[in-house]
Amino acid sequence: MASPIKTLRADVVIAGSGPGGATMARELARKGKKVIVCEAGRHNRHFGLTVLTTGMMDRLGFTFSQEGTWVVRPKTLGGASVVFCGTAFKPPKWLKDRYDIDLTPEIEELYAEIPIRTLPDSLVGPAARRIMDAARELGFEWNLLDKWIRPEKCKPNCGGCFLGCRHGARWTAREYIQEAERHGATVLLKTRVDRVLTEGGKAIGVLASASSGDIRIEADRVILSAGGQGTPPILQRSGLYDAGRGLFADPLWLVVGPADVQGSKYDIPMTAGTNLEQDGIVMTDALSPPMFYAGLHAFNGLQGIASLPKALKNYTRTLGIMVKVRDGLEGRVNLDESFSKPLDSDVWAKLNKGAVMAEQILLKAGVKREDLMKTCILAAHPGGTVRIGELLDRDCQTEIRGCYCMDASVLPEPWGLPPTVTIVALAKRLAKRLFTTQEAETASRVAGRV
């Protein structure tokens, strides 16, 4: 990196504007802290078409592990929240039991703010209802899921959550970023944090690069929220070489087939489902947009390519069930943000068990056995790369004092669930603690001058 050409000053500098970074920015800016947010992506403003969505993605959406597993990695203001399904799962009980992290106050606060709730009957589409009825007939505990969605703004038969919500119905981290800006925060777009600046083992800011040149941002606190793949390389460049060692991905595939009903493409994805916690399997209704759906088949080997014409022909009446599993920590994120994620026999056993159950549900829902298909594997939530209890303390602070992480990288064990509620709650918790600590430090400095 060339010598910095600009120096900025803040109380807190944040790398990344996804759910973790945006929450930190909002909470601290509201309390009067001077906050600078660095976002490597742009502020993409138009939604609803696959071609627009690919423009928000790293490598136009074509990012693969060294083993060939596909991961869709958003790079835009708001991070993954811009294109997520908007499904809310509270953290597992073991987070409190094993790590003494109780997020109950923050989750109650969050659920009241958004608010998060299940969809009304008017927004439960025919495909989601057909799948739910079939699953319940087979004995599955298949229920409506909590959603980050405002029903009054949602449009029936839209099904566009994967492509970014055009109607402002689904919450995204951009809402928190905008609120932070209203309270004085500065957002630097197309600005990539390279490393943490340190002095005597303490963070004193970051070095970042933008199209206009390099930037030195001095701050009392540094928050790294660049995502499960983006945060580890920043720490590696900052001297924490074990960052990125270990990685979960929450791998998933879709089990699909046509029936005599309006297909899942028109529904809000993940309207309802079941969490088989002991098995490490989550199943929900879901079907990706046409071009991504084609890719999920095309990247599934010769069999997937051969099935593509049939899959696309029946797309509008296809029922889809997503099978997502909890994997292990095998894998690594490298300095260049490439990553290795092997899928071992245990993961494949879970995927296959989930596929068998999904097929049973689809058959009950009216799909013919000869029409059943599976897609390739997609890595849903890369995370656990800078884990609490190993590289981080309970407050998500690294061994560099004043340097914290706040994204999916902090999750301490394999997850297997949508992590956004947990990340936002952790960020709220950390923001409260940082504000209290900084106020005490300020009071101490003032007292020392008296």
Coordinates of C-alpha atoms in Angstrom, one line a residue, residues 161-390:
C161 CA -36.5 -11.1 -1.8
F162 CA -33.4 -12.7 -3.3
L163 CA -33.1 -9.8 -5.7
G164 CA -33.4 -7.1 -3.2
C165 CA -36.8 -5.7 -2.0
R166 CA -38.2 -3.1 -4.3
H167 CA -41.0 -2.2 -1.9
G168 CA -39.1 -1.4 1.2
A169 CA -41.0 -4.2 3.0
R170 CA -37.9 -6.2 4.1
W171 CA -35.5 -4.8 6.6
T172 CA -31.9 -4.3 5.5
A173 CA -28.9 -2.9 7.3
R174 CA -29.1 0.2 5.1
E175 CA -31.9 1.4 7.4
Y176 CA -29.4 1.5 10.3
I177 CA -26.7 3.0 8.1
Q178 CA -29.1 5.8 7.1
E179 CA -30.0 6.4 10.7
A180 CA -26.4 6.5 11.6
E181 CA -25.8 9.2 8.9
R182 CA -28.7 11.3 10.2
H183 CA -26.8 11.3 13.5
G184 CA -23.6 12.4 11.9
A185 CA -21.8 9.2 10.9
T186 CA -19.7 9.3 7.7
V187 CA -19.9 6.5 5.1
L188 CA -17.1 6.0 2.7
L189 CA -18.2 3.9 -0.3
K190 CA -15.8 1.9 -2.4
T191 CA -13.3 2.1 0.5
R192 CA -11.6 -1.1 1.5
V193 CA -9.9 -1.5 4.9
D194 CA -6.5 -3.1 4.5
R195 CA -5.2 -3.4 8.0
V196 CA -5.5 -2.2 11.6
L197 CA -3.0 0.4 12.8
T198 CA -1.5 -0.4 16.2
E199 CA 0.7 1.2 18.8
G200 CA 1.9 -0.6 21.9
G201 CA -0.6 -3.5 21.3
K202 CA -3.5 -1.1 21.0
A203 CA -5.6 -0.3 17.9
I204 CA -5.2 3.4 16.9
G205 CA -7.1 3.2 13.5
V206 CA -7.0 1.6 10.1
L207 CA -5.3 1.9 6.7
A208 CA -7.8 1.9 3.9
S209 CA -7.8 2.3 0.1
A210 CA -10.3 4.1 -2.1
S211 CA -10.4 5.1 -5.8
S212 CA -9.0 8.5 -4.8
G213 CA -6.0 7.0 -3.0
D214 CA -5.1 5.6 0.4
I215 CA -6.6 6.8 3.7
R216 CA -5.4 6.7 7.2
I217 CA -8.3 6.8 9.6
E218 CA -7.4 7.3 13.3
A219 CA -9.8 6.1 15.9
D220 CA -10.0 5.0 19.5
R221 CA -11.9 1.9 18.6
V222 CA -11.8 -0.3 15.4
I223 CA -14.7 -2.6 14.5
L224 CA -14.1 -5.2 11.7
S225 CA -17.4 -6.2 10.1
A226 CA -16.3 -7.2 6.7
G227 CA -17.9 -10.6 6.8
G228 CA -16.8 -14.2 7.4
Q229 CA -14.5 -14.0 4.4
G230 CA -13.5 -10.4 4.6
T231 CA -12.6 -9.9 8.2
P232 CA -9.9 -12.6 8.5
P233 CA -7.5 -11.1 5.8
I234 CA -7.6 -7.7 7.6
L235 CA -6.6 -9.4 10.8
Q236 CA -3.9 -11.5 9.0
R237 CA -2.4 -8.3 7.6
S238 CA -2.5 -6.9 11.1
G239 CA -0.5 -9.7 12.6
L240 CA -3.2 -12.1 13.8
Y241 CA -2.2 -15.0 11.5
D242 CA -4.6 -17.5 12.9
A243 CA -7.6 -15.5 11.7
G244 CA -9.4 -17.5 9.1
R245 CA -8.3 -20.9 10.4
G246 CA -11.6 -22.8 10.6
L247 CA -14.7 -22.1 8.7
F248 CA -18.3 -23.2 8.7
A249 CA -20.5 -22.5 5.6
D250 CA -24.0 -23.8 6.4
P251 CA -24.1 -25.7 3.0
L252 CA -27.5 -26.2 1.4
W253 CA -29.1 -27.5 -1.7
L254 CA -32.6 -27.3 -3.2
V255 CA -34.9 -30.3 -3.7
V256 CA -37.4 -29.4 -6.3
G257 CA -40.2 -30.6 -8.6
P258 CA -43.3 -29.3 -10.5
A259 CA -46.8 -29.7 -9.2
D260 CA -50.3 -28.5 -10.2
V261 CA -50.0 -25.3 -8.3
Q262 CA -48.5 -21.8 -8.6
G263 CA -44.8 -22.4 -7.9
S264 CA -42.5 -21.3 -5.1
K265 CA -41.0 -18.5 -7.3
Y266 CA -44.0 -16.3 -6.4
D267 CA -43.7 -16.8 -2.7
I268 CA -41.7 -15.1 0.0
P269 CA -38.8 -17.6 0.4
M270 CA -38.5 -19.3 3.7
T271 CA -42.1 -18.6 4.7
A272 CA -42.3 -21.7 6.8
G273 CA -40.1 -24.6 7.7
T274 CA -38.7 -26.8 10.5
N275 CA -35.5 -26.8 12.5
L276 CA -34.3 -30.4 13.3
E277 CA -31.8 -29.1 15.8
Q278 CA -30.5 -32.5 16.9
D279 CA -29.9 -33.6 13.3
G280 CA -28.4 -30.2 12.3
I281 CA -30.9 -29.8 9.5
V282 CA -33.1 -26.9 8.6
M283 CA -35.8 -27.3 5.9
T284 CA -37.9 -24.5 4.4
D285 CA -39.8 -23.7 1.3
A286 CA -37.6 -21.7 -1.1
L287 CA -36.8 -21.3 -4.8
S288 CA -34.1 -19.1 -6.2
P289 CA -34.7 -16.6 -9.1
P290 CA -34.5 -18.0 -12.7
M291 CA -30.9 -17.2 -13.6
F292 CA -29.5 -18.3 -10.2
Y293 CA -31.8 -21.4 -10.4
A294 CA -30.3 -22.2 -13.8
G295 CA -26.8 -21.8 -12.3
L296 CA -27.6 -24.2 -9.4
H297 CA -28.5 -26.9 -12.0
A298 CA -25.7 -26.0 -14.4
F299 CA -23.0 -26.3 -11.7
N300 CA -24.3 -29.7 -10.6
G301 CA -22.2 -31.7 -13.1
L302 CA -23.4 -33.4 -16.2
Q303 CA -26.6 -34.6 -14.6
G304 CA -27.5 -31.0 -13.6
I305 CA -26.7 -29.7 -17.1
A306 CA -28.9 -32.5 -18.6
S307 CA -31.8 -31.6 -16.3
L308 CA -31.6 -27.8 -17.0
P309 CA -34.1 -27.7 -19.9
K310 CA -36.7 -29.6 -17.9
A311 CA -36.1 -27.5 -14.8
L312 CA -36.5 -24.2 -16.7
K313 CA -39.6 -25.4 -18.6
N314 CA -41.4 -26.3 -15.3
Y315 CA -40.0 -23.4 -13.3
T316 CA -43.2 -21.4 -12.8
R317 CA -45.0 -24.4 -11.2
T318 CA -42.0 -25.8 -9.3
L319 CA -42.1 -26.4 -5.6
G320 CA -38.8 -26.0 -3.8
I321 CA -37.5 -27.1 -0.4
M322 CA -34.2 -25.8 0.8
V323 CA -32.2 -28.2 2.9
K324 CA -29.5 -26.5 4.9
V325 CA -27.2 -28.3 7.3
R326 CA -24.8 -27.5 10.1
D327 CA -21.3 -28.4 9.1
G328 CA -18.0 -28.4 10.9
L329 CA -15.1 -26.0 11.0
E330 CA -13.0 -27.6 8.4
G331 CA -11.6 -25.0 6.0
R332 CA -9.7 -21.7 5.9
V333 CA -10.0 -18.2 4.5
N334 CA -6.7 -17.1 2.9
L335 CA -5.1 -13.7 2.6
D336 CA -6.6 -13.0 -0.9
E337 CA -10.1 -13.9 0.5
S338 CA -10.1 -17.2 -1.4
F339 CA -11.2 -20.1 0.8
S340 CA -11.1 -23.8 1.3
K341 CA -14.2 -25.6 2.5
P342 CA -14.2 -29.4 2.2
L343 CA -17.5 -31.2 2.9
D344 CA -16.9 -34.3 4.9
S345 CA -18.9 -37.5 5.0
D346 CA -20.9 -36.2 8.0
V347 CA -22.1 -33.1 6.0
W348 CA -23.0 -35.3 3.1
A349 CA -25.0 -37.6 5.4
K350 CA -27.0 -34.6 6.7
L351 CA -27.6 -33.3 3.2
N352 CA -28.8 -36.7 2.0
K353 CA -31.0 -37.2 5.0
G354 CA -32.6 -33.8 4.5
A355 CA -33.0 -34.5 0.8
V356 CA -34.9 -37.8 1.5
M357 CA -37.2 -36.0 3.9
A358 CA -37.7 -33.1 1.4
E359 CA -38.6 -35.6 -1.4
Q360 CA -41.2 -37.2 0.9
I361 CA -42.8 -33.8 1.5
L362 CA -42.8 -32.9 -2.2
L363 CA -44.3 -36.3 -3.2
K364 CA -47.0 -35.7 -0.7
A365 CA -47.5 -32.2 -2.1
G366 CA -48.2 -33.6 -5.6
V367 CA -44.8 -33.8 -7.3
K368 CA -44.1 -37.0 -9.3
R369 CA -41.1 -39.1 -8.3
E370 CA -39.6 -38.9 -11.8
D371 CA -39.8 -35.1 -11.7
L372 CA -37.7 -34.7 -8.5
M373 CA -34.4 -33.0 -8.8
K374 CA -31.6 -31.6 -6.6
T375 CA -29.3 -28.7 -7.3
C376 CA -25.6 -28.2 -6.6
I377 CA -24.4 -27.2 -3.1
L378 CA -24.4 -23.5 -2.1
A379 CA -22.5 -22.2 0.9
A380 CA -25.1 -20.0 2.7
H381 CA -23.4 -18.3 5.6
P382 CA -19.5 -18.5 5.7
G383 CA -18.6 -17.7 9.3
G384 CA -16.8 -18.8 12.4
T385 CA -13.5 -17.6 11.1
V386 CA -12.5 -15.4 14.1
R387 CA -14.3 -17.2 16.9
I388 CA -15.4 -16.0 20.3
G389 CA -13.5 -18.1 22.9
E390 CA -10.4 -18.5 20.7

